[in-house]
PDB file of C-alpha atoms and ligand atoms in Angstrom:
ATOM      1  CA  MET A   1     106.167  78.373  89.917  1.00  0.00           C
ATOM      2  CA  SER A   2     108.922  79.412  87.744  1.00  0.00           C
ATOM      3  CA  ASN A   3     112.298  80.918  88.812  1.00  0.00           C
ATOM      4  CA  THR A   4     111.669  84.103  86.527  1.00  0.00           C
ATOM      5  CA  PRO A   5     114.475  86.504  87.722  1.00  0.00           C
ATOM      6  CA  LEU A   6     112.478  89.795  88.421  1.00  0.00           C
ATOM      7  CA  PRO A   7     113.115  92.492  86.052  1.00  0.00           C
ATOM      8  CA  GLN A   8     114.988  95.549  87.752  1.00  0.00           C
ATOM      9  CA  PRO A   9     113.506  98.954  87.400  1.00  0.00           C
ATOM     10  CA  ASP A  10     115.444 100.812  84.667  1.00  0.00           C
ATOM     11  CA  ALA A  11     118.110 103.247  84.991  1.00  0.00           C
ATOM     12  CA  GLU A  12     115.415 106.003  83.869  1.00  0.00           C
ATOM     13  CA  LYS A  13     113.284 105.106  87.057  1.00  0.00           C
ATOM     14  CA  ARG A  14     116.322 104.747  89.492  1.00  0.00           C
ATOM     15  CA  ARG A  15     117.141 108.188  89.122  1.00  0.00           C
ATOM     16  CA  GLY A  16     113.775 109.054  90.741  1.00  0.00           C
ATOM     17  CA  PHE A  17     113.848 112.993  91.117  1.00  0.00           C
ATOM     18  CA  PHE A  18     116.317 113.403  88.327  1.00  0.00           C
ATOM     19  CA  ARG A  19     114.046 111.854  85.675  1.00  0.00           C
ATOM     20  CA  PRO A  20     113.745 114.033  82.878  1.00  0.00           C
ATOM     21  CA  ARG A  21     109.718 113.449  83.231  1.00  0.00           C
ATOM     22  CA  VAL A  22     109.912 115.522  86.315  1.00  0.00           C
ATOM     23  CA  TRP A  23     111.961 118.050  84.937  1.00  0.00           C
ATOM     24  CA  ARG A  24     109.326 118.379  82.395  1.00  0.00           C
ATOM     25  CA  TRP A  25     106.569 118.707  84.511  1.00  0.00           C
ATOM     26  CA  LEU A  26     108.583 121.432  86.609  1.00  0.00           C
ATOM     27  CA  GLY A  27     109.301 123.516  83.693  1.00  0.00           C
ATOM     28  CA  ILE A  28     105.599 123.207  82.513  1.00  0.00           C
ATOM     29  CA  VAL A  29     104.525 124.606  85.708  1.00  0.00           C
ATOM     30  CA  ALA A  30     107.133 127.393  85.555  1.00  0.00           C
ATOM     31  CA  VAL A  31     106.451 128.197  81.845  1.00  0.00           C
ATOM     32  CA  SER A  32     102.454 128.579  82.770  1.00  0.00           C
ATOM     33  CA  LEU A  33     103.042 130.682  85.600  1.00  0.00           C
ATOM     34  CA  ALA A  34     105.610 133.027  84.063  1.00  0.00           C
ATOM     35  CA  ALA A  35     102.916 133.112  81.094  1.00  0.00           C
ATOM     36  CA  GLY A  36      99.966 134.109  83.377  1.00  0.00           C
ATOM     37  CA  VAL A  37     102.443 136.772  85.061  1.00  0.00           C
ATOM     38  CA  VAL A  38     103.370 138.141  81.522  1.00  0.00           C
ATOM     39  CA  LEU A  39      99.975 138.444  80.398  1.00  0.00           C
ATOM     40  CA  LEU A  40      99.287 140.862  83.749  1.00  0.00           C
ATOM     41  CA  ARG A  41     102.208 142.811  82.856  1.00  0.00           C
ATOM     42  CA  LEU A  42     101.113 143.587  79.358  1.00  0.00           C
ATOM     43  CA  ASN A  43      97.905 144.751  80.477  1.00  0.00           C
ATOM     44  CA  ILE A  44      95.779 143.235  77.616  1.00  0.00           C
ATOM     45  CA  LEU A  45      93.424 141.470  79.355  1.00  0.00           C
ATOM     46  CA  PRO A  46      89.645 143.192  79.644  1.00  0.00           C
ATOM     47  CA  ASP A  47      89.260 144.838  82.870  1.00  0.00           C
ATOM     48  CA  THR A  48      85.426 145.814  82.864  1.00  0.00           C
ATOM     49  CA  GLY A  49      83.944 142.432  82.958  1.00  0.00           C
ATOM     50  CA  PRO A  50      82.739 140.500  85.854  1.00  0.00           C
ATOM     51  CA  VAL A  51      86.011 138.368  86.163  1.00  0.00           C
ATOM     52  CA  GLN A  52      88.924 140.657  87.331  1.00  0.00           C
ATOM     53  CA  PRO A  53      92.266 140.190  84.946  1.00  0.00           C
ATOM     54  CA  GLY A  54      94.256 138.394  87.902  1.00  0.00           C
ATOM     55  CA  TRP A  55      91.972 135.660  87.479  1.00  0.00           C
ATOM     56  CA  ILE A  56      91.609 135.701  84.014  1.00  0.00           C
ATOM     57  CA  ALA A  57      95.761 135.260  84.005  1.00  0.00           C
ATOM     58  CA  THR A  58      95.267 132.572  86.457  1.00  0.00           C
ATOM     59  CA  GLY A  59      92.388 130.540  84.101  1.00  0.00           C
ATOM     60  CA  LEU A  60      94.515 130.863  81.121  1.00  0.00           C
ATOM     61  CA  SER A  61      97.419 130.098  83.039  1.00  0.00           C
ATOM     62  CA  ALA A  62      96.037 126.869  84.334  1.00  0.00           C
ATOM     63  CA  ALA A  63      94.612 125.996  81.150  1.00  0.00           C
ATOM     64  CA  LEU A  64      98.067 126.550  79.538  1.00  0.00           C
ATOM     65  CA  ALA A  65      99.734 123.849  82.233  1.00  0.00           C
ATOM     66  CA  PHE A  66      97.044 121.355  81.727  1.00  0.00           C
ATOM     67  CA  LEU A  67      97.492 121.789  77.814  1.00  0.00           C
ATOM     68  CA  LEU A  68     101.386 121.543  78.001  1.00  0.00           C
ATOM     69  CA  GLY A  69     101.080 118.542  80.339  1.00  0.00           C
ATOM     70  CA  TRP A  70      98.695 116.629  77.979  1.00  0.00           C
ATOM     71  CA  VAL A  71     101.081 117.431  74.940  1.00  0.00           C
ATOM     72  CA  THR A  72     104.083 116.211  76.489  1.00  0.00           C
ATOM     73  CA  GLY A  73     102.413 112.984  77.506  1.00  0.00           C
ATOM     74  CA  HIS A  74     101.679 113.479  81.666  1.00  0.00           C
ATOM     75  CA  THR A  75      98.831 111.240  83.073  1.00  0.00           C
ATOM     76  CA  LEU A  76      95.616 112.960  84.022  1.00  0.00           C
ATOM     77  CA  VAL A  77      97.041 113.133  87.885  1.00  0.00           C
ATOM     78  CA  TRP A  78     100.046 115.069  86.538  1.00  0.00           C
ATOM     79  CA  ARG A  79      98.097 117.468  84.091  1.00  0.00           C
ATOM     80  CA  LEU A  80      95.644 118.415  86.946  1.00  0.00           C
ATOM     81  CA  ALA A  81      98.494 118.827  89.577  1.00  0.00           C
ATOM     82  CA  ALA A  82     100.317 121.230  86.855  1.00  0.00           C
ATOM     83  CA  ALA A  83      96.763 122.905  86.330  1.00  0.00           C
ATOM     84  CA  ALA A  84      96.237 123.294  90.143  1.00  0.00           C
ATOM     85  CA  ALA A  85      99.840 125.724  90.153  1.00  0.00           C
ATOM     86  CA  PRO A  86      98.318 128.747  88.906  1.00  0.00           C
ATOM     87  CA  PRO A  87      95.780 129.154  91.162  1.00  0.00           C
ATOM     88  CA  ALA A  88      97.328 127.905  94.373  1.00  0.00           C
ATOM     89  CA  ALA A  89      99.988 130.487  93.556  1.00  0.00           C
ATOM     90  CA  ALA A  90      97.432 133.208  93.144  1.00  0.00           C
ATOM     91  CA  LEU A  91      95.940 132.423  96.262  1.00  0.00           C
ATOM     92  CA  PHE A  92      99.224 132.449  97.981  1.00  0.00           C
ATOM     93  CA  VAL A  93      99.917 135.870  96.844  1.00  0.00           C
ATOM     94  CA  LEU A  94      96.564 137.168  97.737  1.00  0.00           C
ATOM     95  CA  TYR A  95      95.879 135.697 101.238  1.00  0.00           C
ATOM     96  CA  THR A  96      99.588 135.012 102.361  1.00  0.00           C
ATOM     97  CA  PRO A  97      99.229 132.414 104.500  1.00  0.00           C
ATOM     98  CA  PRO A  98     100.746 132.156 107.964  1.00  0.00           C
ATOM     99  CA  PHE A  99     104.201 130.770 107.394  1.00  0.00           C
ATOM    100  CA  TRP A 100     103.731 126.862 108.481  1.00  0.00           C
ATOM    101  CA  VAL A 101     100.828 126.670 106.093  1.00  0.00           C
ATOM    102  CA  LEU A 102     103.325 125.500 102.891  1.00  0.00           C
ATOM    103  CA  PRO A 103     105.513 123.490 104.869  1.00  0.00           C
ATOM    104  CA  LEU A 104     102.332 121.197 106.391  1.00  0.00           C
ATOM    105  CA  LEU A 105     100.728 120.986 102.806  1.00  0.00           C
ATOM    106  CA  LEU A 106     103.885 120.065 101.786  1.00  0.00           C
ATOM    107  CA  ILE A 107     104.020 117.107 104.322  1.00  0.00           C
ATOM    108  CA  VAL A 108     100.567 116.403 103.765  1.00  0.00           C
ATOM    109  CA  LEU A 109     101.082 115.873 100.198  1.00  0.00           C
ATOM    110  CA  ALA A 110     104.166 113.848 101.035  1.00  0.00           C
ATOM    111  CA  GLY A 111     102.260 111.435 103.176  1.00  0.00           C
ATOM    112  CA  ILE A 112      99.688 110.666 100.405  1.00  0.00           C
ATOM    113  CA  PHE A 113     101.872 110.612  97.490  1.00  0.00           C
ATOM    114  CA  TRP A 114     104.702 109.415  99.083  1.00  0.00           C
ATOM    115  CA  ASN A 115     105.590 106.595  96.365  1.00  0.00           C
ATOM    116  CA  VAL A 116     104.144 108.463  93.132  1.00  0.00           C
ATOM    117  CA  ARG A 117     107.308 109.579  92.246  1.00  0.00           C
ATOM    118  CA  SER A 118     109.405 105.898  92.568  1.00  0.00           C
ATOM    119  CA  GLU A 119     106.278 103.533  91.375  1.00  0.00           C
ATOM    120  CA  ARG A 120     104.048 105.800  89.052  1.00  0.00           C
ATOM    121  CA  VAL A 121     100.847 104.768  91.026  1.00  0.00           C
ATOM    122  CA  PRO A 122      98.608 107.921  92.003  1.00  0.00           C
ATOM    123  CA  LEU A 123      95.808 106.957  94.307  1.00  0.00           C
ATOM    124  CA  TYR A 124      92.536 105.857  93.063  1.00  0.00           C
ATOM    125  CA  LEU A 125      90.021 103.631  94.730  1.00  0.00           C
ATOM    126  CA  THR A 126      88.179 100.413  93.846  1.00  0.00           C
ATOM    127  CA  ASN A 127      84.169 101.078  93.379  1.00  0.00           C
ATOM    128  CA  ARG A 128      81.591  98.594  94.658  1.00  0.00           C
ATOM    129  CA  ARG A 129      80.901  96.779  91.924  1.00  0.00           C
ATOM    130  CA  THR A 130      84.384  95.874  91.410  1.00  0.00           C
ATOM    131  CA  ILE A 131      84.710  94.498  94.868  1.00  0.00           C
ATOM    132  CA  ASP A 132      81.476  92.574  94.305  1.00  0.00           C
ATOM    133  CA  ALA A 133      83.020  90.825  91.340  1.00  0.00           C
ATOM    134  CA  LEU A 134      86.277  90.268  93.282  1.00  0.00           C
ATOM    135  CA  ALA A 135      84.372  88.582  95.984  1.00  0.00           C
ATOM    136  CA  ASP A 136      82.975  86.169  93.241  1.00  0.00           C
ATOM    137  CA  LEU A 137      86.679  85.657  92.209  1.00  0.00           C
ATOM    138  CA  VAL A 138      87.568  84.703  95.844  1.00  0.00           C
ATOM    139  CA  ARG A 139      84.328  82.430  96.067  1.00  0.00           C
ATOM    140  CA  ASP A 140      85.228  80.638  92.987  1.00  0.00           C
ATOM    141  CA  LEU A 141      88.631  79.482  94.241  1.00  0.00           C
ATOM    142  CA  PRO A 142      88.520  75.445  94.869  1.00  0.00           C
ATOM    143  CA  GLN A 143      89.184  76.482  98.573  1.00  0.00           C
ATOM    144  CA  SER A 144      87.731  79.661  99.876  1.00  0.00           C
ATOM    145  CA  GLU A 145      87.026  79.490 103.451  1.00  0.00           C
ATOM    146  CA  ASN A 146      89.901  80.336 105.792  1.00  0.00           C
ATOM    147  CA  VAL A 147      92.077  81.655 102.934  1.00  0.00           C
ATOM    148  CA  THR A 148      93.850  85.227 102.814  1.00  0.00           C
ATOM    149  CA  VAL A 149      93.708  87.991 100.532  1.00  0.00           C
ATOM    150  CA  VAL A 150      95.963  90.861  99.752  1.00  0.00           C
ATOM    151  CA  ASP A 151      95.523  94.167  98.691  1.00  0.00           C
ATOM    152  CA  LEU A 152      98.588  95.327  97.361  1.00  0.00           C
ATOM    153  CA  GLY A 153      98.778  98.945  97.808  1.00  0.00           C
ATOM    154  CA  CYS A 154      95.342  99.259  99.922  1.00  0.00           C
ATOM    155  CA  GLY A 155      95.271 103.210  99.793  1.00  0.00           C
ATOM    156  CA  LEU A 156      92.331 104.068 102.367  1.00  0.00           C
ATOM    157  CA  ALA A 157      91.370 100.542 102.763  1.00  0.00           C
ATOM    158  CA  GLY A 158      88.261 100.792 101.143  1.00  0.00           C
ATOM    159  CA  ALA A 159      88.446  97.298  99.303  1.00  0.00           C
ATOM    160  CA  VAL A 160      89.872  95.556 102.550  1.00  0.00           C
ATOM    161  CA  HIS A 161      87.119  96.673 104.473  1.00  0.00           C
ATOM    162  CA  ALA A 162      84.398  95.920 102.167  1.00  0.00           C
ATOM    163  CA  LEU A 163      85.680  92.675 101.085  1.00  0.00           C
ATOM    164  CA  ALA A 164      86.136  91.339 104.659  1.00  0.00           C
ATOM    165  CA  VAL A 165      82.602  92.324 105.296  1.00  0.00           C
ATOM    166  CA  ARG A 166      81.328  90.501 102.015  1.00  0.00           C
ATOM    167  CA  LEU A 167      83.971  87.370 103.206  1.00  0.00           C
ATOM    168  CA  PRO A 168      83.281  86.745 107.068  1.00  0.00           C
ATOM    169  CA  ASP A 169      85.597  83.822 106.652  1.00  0.00           C
ATOM    170  CA  VAL A 170      88.291  85.316 104.900  1.00  0.00           C
ATOM    171  CA  ARG A 171      91.240  87.031 106.183  1.00  0.00           C
ATOM    172  CA  VAL A 172      91.937  90.242 104.274  1.00  0.00           C
ATOM    173  CA  VAL A 173      95.249  92.169 104.748  1.00  0.00           C
ATOM    174  CA  GLY A 174      96.034  95.351 103.063  1.00  0.00           C
ATOM    175  CA  VAL A 175      99.766  96.464 102.573  1.00  0.00           C
ATOM    176  CA  GLU A 176     100.683 100.205 101.861  1.00  0.00           C
ATOM    177  CA  ASN A 177     103.218 102.335 102.181  1.00  0.00           C
ATOM    178  CA  ALA A 178     102.353 105.758 101.487  1.00  0.00           C
ATOM    179  CA  PRO A 179     102.615 107.107 105.714  1.00  0.00           C
ATOM    180  CA  LEU A 180      99.142 109.111 105.583  1.00  0.00           C
ATOM    181  CA  LEU A 181      97.196 106.557 103.650  1.00  0.00           C
ATOM    182  CA  TYR A 182      98.528 103.881 105.848  1.00  0.00           C
ATOM    183  CA  LEU A 183      97.315 105.512 109.005  1.00  0.00           C
ATOM    184  CA  ALA A 184      94.113 106.465 107.357  1.00  0.00           C
ATOM    185  CA  ALA A 185      93.719 102.918 106.470  1.00  0.00           C
ATOM    186  CA  ARG A 186      94.805 101.421 109.901  1.00  0.00           C
ATOM    187  CA  LEU A 187      92.461 103.675 111.767  1.00  0.00           C
ATOM    188  CA  ARG A 188      89.268 102.761 109.394  1.00  0.00           C
ATOM    189  CA  CYS A 189      90.015  99.334 110.005  1.00  0.00           C
ATOM    190  CA  GLY A 190      91.285  99.154 113.438  1.00  0.00           C
ATOM    191  CA  LEU A 191      88.254 101.225 114.459  1.00  0.00           C
ATOM    192  CA  PHE A 192      85.379 100.632 112.453  1.00  0.00           C
ATOM    193  CA  GLY A 193      86.484  97.421 110.136  1.00  0.00           C
ATOM    194  CA  PRO A 194      85.595  93.461 110.918  1.00  0.00           C
ATOM    195  CA  ARG A 195      87.779  91.400 112.863  1.00  0.00           C
ATOM    196  CA  ASN A 196      89.335  89.937 109.737  1.00  0.00           C
ATOM    197  CA  ALA A 197      90.336  92.754 108.187  1.00  0.00           C
ATOM    198  CA  GLU A 198      93.874  94.137 108.727  1.00  0.00           C
ATOM    199  CA  VAL A 199      96.454  96.765 107.478  1.00  0.00           C
ATOM    200  CA  ARG A 200     100.153  96.324 107.320  1.00  0.00           C
ATOM    201  CA  TYR A 201     102.549  99.429 106.773  1.00  0.00           C
ATOM    202  CA  GLY A 202     105.250  98.237 104.306  1.00  0.00           C
ATOM    203  CA  SER A 203     106.072  98.037 100.684  1.00  0.00           C
ATOM    204  CA  LEU A 204     104.292  95.467  98.207  1.00  0.00           C
ATOM    205  CA  TRP A 205     107.752  94.380  96.906  1.00  0.00           C
ATOM    206  CA  SER A 206     108.461  92.987 100.383  1.00  0.00           C
ATOM    207  CA  GLU A 207     105.440  90.895 100.481  1.00  0.00           C
ATOM    208  CA  ASP A 208     105.897  87.246 100.269  1.00  0.00           C
ATOM    209  CA  LEU A 209     102.949  86.540  97.688  1.00  0.00           C
ATOM    210  CA  GLY A 210     103.114  83.036  98.426  1.00  0.00           C
ATOM    211  CA  ALA A 211     101.310  83.363 101.793  1.00  0.00           C
ATOM    212  CA  TYR A 212      97.868  84.452  99.861  1.00  0.00           C
ATOM    213  CA  ALA A 213      95.227  82.710  97.937  1.00  0.00           C
ATOM    214  CA  VAL A 214      94.098  85.911  96.084  1.00  0.00           C
ATOM    215  CA  VAL A 215      96.880  89.056  95.460  1.00  0.00           C
ATOM    216  CA  TYR A 216      94.639  91.496  94.357  1.00  0.00           C
ATOM    217  CA  CYS A 217      95.974  95.332  93.197  1.00  0.00           C
ATOM    218  CA  PHE A 218      95.058  98.376  91.569  1.00  0.00           C
ATOM    219  CA  LEU A 219      98.174  99.976  90.660  1.00  0.00           C
ATOM    220  CA  SER A 220      99.211 101.128  87.180  1.00  0.00           C
ATOM    221  CA  SER A 221     101.013  99.777  83.874  1.00  0.00           C
ATOM    222  CA  GLU A 222     104.382 100.747  85.192  1.00  0.00           C
ATOM    223  CA  PRO A 223     104.685  98.228  88.042  1.00  0.00           C
ATOM    224  CA  MET A 224     102.970  95.487  86.366  1.00  0.00           C
ATOM    225  CA  PRO A 225     105.347  93.447  84.306  1.00  0.00           C
ATOM    226  CA  ARG A 226     107.762  93.264  87.435  1.00  0.00           C
ATOM    227  CA  LEU A 227     104.502  92.308  89.457  1.00  0.00           C
ATOM    228  CA  ILE A 228     103.551  89.590  86.913  1.00  0.00           C
ATOM    229  CA  ALA A 229     107.201  88.094  87.498  1.00  0.00           C
ATOM    230  CA  LYS A 230     107.194  88.199  91.189  1.00  0.00           C
ATOM    231  CA  ALA A 231     103.580  86.814  91.365  1.00  0.00           C
ATOM    232  CA  THR A 232     104.967  84.139  89.135  1.00  0.00           C
ATOM    233  CA  ALA A 233     107.450  83.103  91.178  1.00  0.00           C
ATOM    234  CA  GLU A 234     105.884  83.219  94.331  1.00  0.00           C
ATOM    235  CA  ILE A 235     102.429  82.587  93.822  1.00  0.00           C
ATOM    236  CA  LYS A 236     101.162  78.648  94.790  1.00  0.00           C
ATOM    237  CA  ASN A 237      99.027  76.691  92.927  1.00  0.00           C
ATOM    238  CA  ASP A 238      95.158  77.096  92.907  1.00  0.00           C
ATOM    239  CA  CYS A 239      95.955  80.843  94.022  1.00  0.00           C
ATOM    240  CA  ILE A 240      95.100  83.696  91.785  1.00  0.00           C
ATOM    241  CA  LEU A 241      96.661  87.339  90.924  1.00  0.00           C
ATOM    242  CA  VAL A 242      93.856  89.670  90.133  1.00  0.00           C
ATOM    243  CA  SER A 243      94.764  93.050  88.720  1.00  0.00           C
ATOM    244  CA  ASN A 244      92.066  95.823  88.381  1.00  0.00           C
ATOM    245  CA  THR A 245      92.427  97.221  84.813  1.00  0.00           C
ATOM    246  CA  PHE A 246      96.386  97.372  84.463  1.00  0.00           C
ATOM    247  CA  THR A 247      98.069  94.558  82.885  1.00  0.00           C
ATOM    248  CA  ASP A 248     101.157  94.074  81.026  1.00  0.00           C
ATOM    249  CA  LEU A 249     101.302  94.342  77.188  1.00  0.00           C
ATOM    250  CA  PRO A 250     100.319  91.952  75.726  1.00  0.00           C
ATOM    251  CA  ASN A 251      98.207  90.930  78.372  1.00  0.00           C
ATOM    252  CA  THR A 252      99.097  87.466  79.456  1.00  0.00           C
ATOM    253  CA  ALA A 253      96.307  87.283  82.180  1.00  0.00           C
ATOM    254  CA  ASP A 254      94.425  83.758  81.878  1.00  0.00           C
ATOM    255  CA  GLU A 255      91.055  85.721  81.926  1.00  0.00           C
ATOM    256  CA  VAL A 256      89.472  89.216  82.097  1.00  0.00           C
ATOM    257  CA  VAL A 257      86.520  89.671  84.161  1.00  0.00           C
ATOM    258  CA  LEU A 258      84.154  92.704  83.113  1.00  0.00           C
ATOM    259  CA  VAL A 259      82.822  94.167  85.869  1.00  0.00           C
ATOM    260  CA  GLY A 260      80.233  96.331  83.949  1.00  0.00           C
ATOM    261  CA  ASP A 261      80.607  99.357  85.797  1.00  0.00           C
ATOM    262  CA  SER A 262      80.563 103.190  84.098  1.00  0.00           C
ATOM    263  CA  ARG A 263      84.501 102.815  84.265  1.00  0.00           C
ATOM    264  CA  GLU A 264      84.616  99.937  82.394  1.00  0.00           C
ATOM    265  CA  THR A 265      86.552  98.388  85.007  1.00  0.00           C
ATOM    266  CA  HIS A 266      87.980  94.873  83.767  1.00  0.00           C
ATOM    267  CA  LEU A 267      89.905  91.978  86.529  1.00  0.00           C
ATOM    268  CA  ASN A 268      92.923  90.815  84.800  1.00  0.00           C
ATOM    269  CA  VAL A 269      93.405  87.282  86.460  1.00  0.00           C
ATOM    270  CA  TRP A 270      96.324  85.076  86.190  1.00  0.00           C
ATOM    271  CA  ARG A 271      95.780  81.391  87.924  1.00  0.00           C
ATOM    272  CA  PHE A 272      98.562  79.192  89.259  1.00  0.00           C
TER     273      PHE A 272
HETATM  274  C1  SAM B 301      95.074 103.114  92.875  1.00  0.00           C
HETATM  275  S1  SAM B 301      95.433 102.770  94.625  1.00  0.00           S
HETATM  276  C2  SAM B 301      94.475 101.666  94.920  1.00  0.00           C
HETATM  277  C3  SAM B 301      94.053 101.817  96.235  1.00  0.00           C
HETATM  278  C4  SAM B 301      93.424 100.766  96.896  1.00  0.00           C
HETATM  279  N1  SAM B 301      93.807  99.172  96.516  1.00  0.00           N
HETATM  280  C5  SAM B 301      92.019 100.547  96.158  1.00  0.00           C
HETATM  281  O1  SAM B 301      91.899  99.782  95.092  1.00  0.00           O
HETATM  282  O2  SAM B 301      90.692 101.144  96.185  1.00  0.00           O
HETATM  283  C6  SAM B 301      96.984 102.624  94.397  1.00  0.00           C
HETATM  284  C7  SAM B 301      97.842 102.429  96.144  1.00  0.00           C
HETATM  285  O3  SAM B 301      99.106 101.586  96.083  1.00  0.00           O
HETATM  286  C8  SAM B 301     100.029 102.474  96.975  1.00  0.00           C
HETATM  287  N2  SAM B 301     101.473 101.852  96.381  1.00  0.00           N
HETATM  288  C9  SAM B 301     102.283 102.047  95.299  1.00  0.00           C
HETATM  289  N3  SAM B 301     103.203 101.657  95.628  1.00  0.00           N
HETATM  290  C10 SAM B 301     103.273 100.647  96.573  1.00  0.00           C
HETATM  291  C11 SAM B 301     104.387  99.829  97.331  1.00  0.00           C
HETATM  292  N4  SAM B 301     105.530 100.019  96.542  1.00  0.00           N
HETATM  293  N5  SAM B 301     103.933  99.225  98.517  1.00  0.00           N
HETATM  294  C12 SAM B 301     102.554  99.461  98.865  1.00  0.00           C
HETATM  295  N6  SAM B 301     101.968 100.355  98.229  1.00  0.00           N
HETATM  296  C13 SAM B 301     102.379 101.137  97.300  1.00  0.00           C
HETATM  297  C14 SAM B 301      99.848 103.894  96.676  1.00  0.00           C
HETATM  298  O4  SAM B 301     100.395 104.267  98.155  1.00  0.00           O
HETATM  299  C15 SAM B 301      98.305 104.036  96.690  1.00  0.00           C
HETATM  300  O5  SAM B 301      97.555 103.961  97.918  1.00  0.00           O
END
């Protein structure tokens, strides 16, 4: 254990919605939509083929959004989100859905991607082979029965559920703060999960990591330095932090386990 002070989010991160990156992304969407409209207005798109000019403009506009997202260094999720804007706008114009569809859509998206803006952690899920490798790491602990494992940011609780099934003597806790994901995870474990699986609502930054023998996470590079510092300050002797793929730079992990899946997943392990 050490008393390393936790690094604080920098000013850029604290400004949240006012970050230049957010505005850049909105700018990309606006420019791509405008380019699609200009193409249509110029009447230069072929209208004799099987695809109508409106859809050609939509496709080109989506491709431009993706390309601009790539050039400006946005992650794949944000590039795809920008590319989805032109088809969404075209469908909206064509079918004019009832007034409540748009707010409902926004609420659903906010419920899923609640913390993407502040934490820079999108939703992707741990696969089966990685869960097998993680279960092996738990079994290899000096004391592996009646311990507790936590998945920080458990998403839909796939990893929590699968790990609890594989390790019936281990309590597996998932912590999640995106409201809809939490709800889905809670229902999944509450209705269909084994008794040793549990899901709690809350931020991973409020968790006392000293309560767990294994702290597992699958986040992004962004929170890793702060999380490693928190783990170093809180995790007890003989316990481990396992991060799926992401780490600090240079990697300070004590061990890297290659899972051998098609994603080339590696588990970075810090031993305390
Ligand atoms: C990449 S997903 C991983 C999901 C799951 N752990 C898995 O491996 O299948 C990351 C999850 O972390 C959640 N998350 C991000 N920041 C969080 C925070 N501060 N507190 C709790 N959960 C958070 C996100 O909502 C998302 O569901």
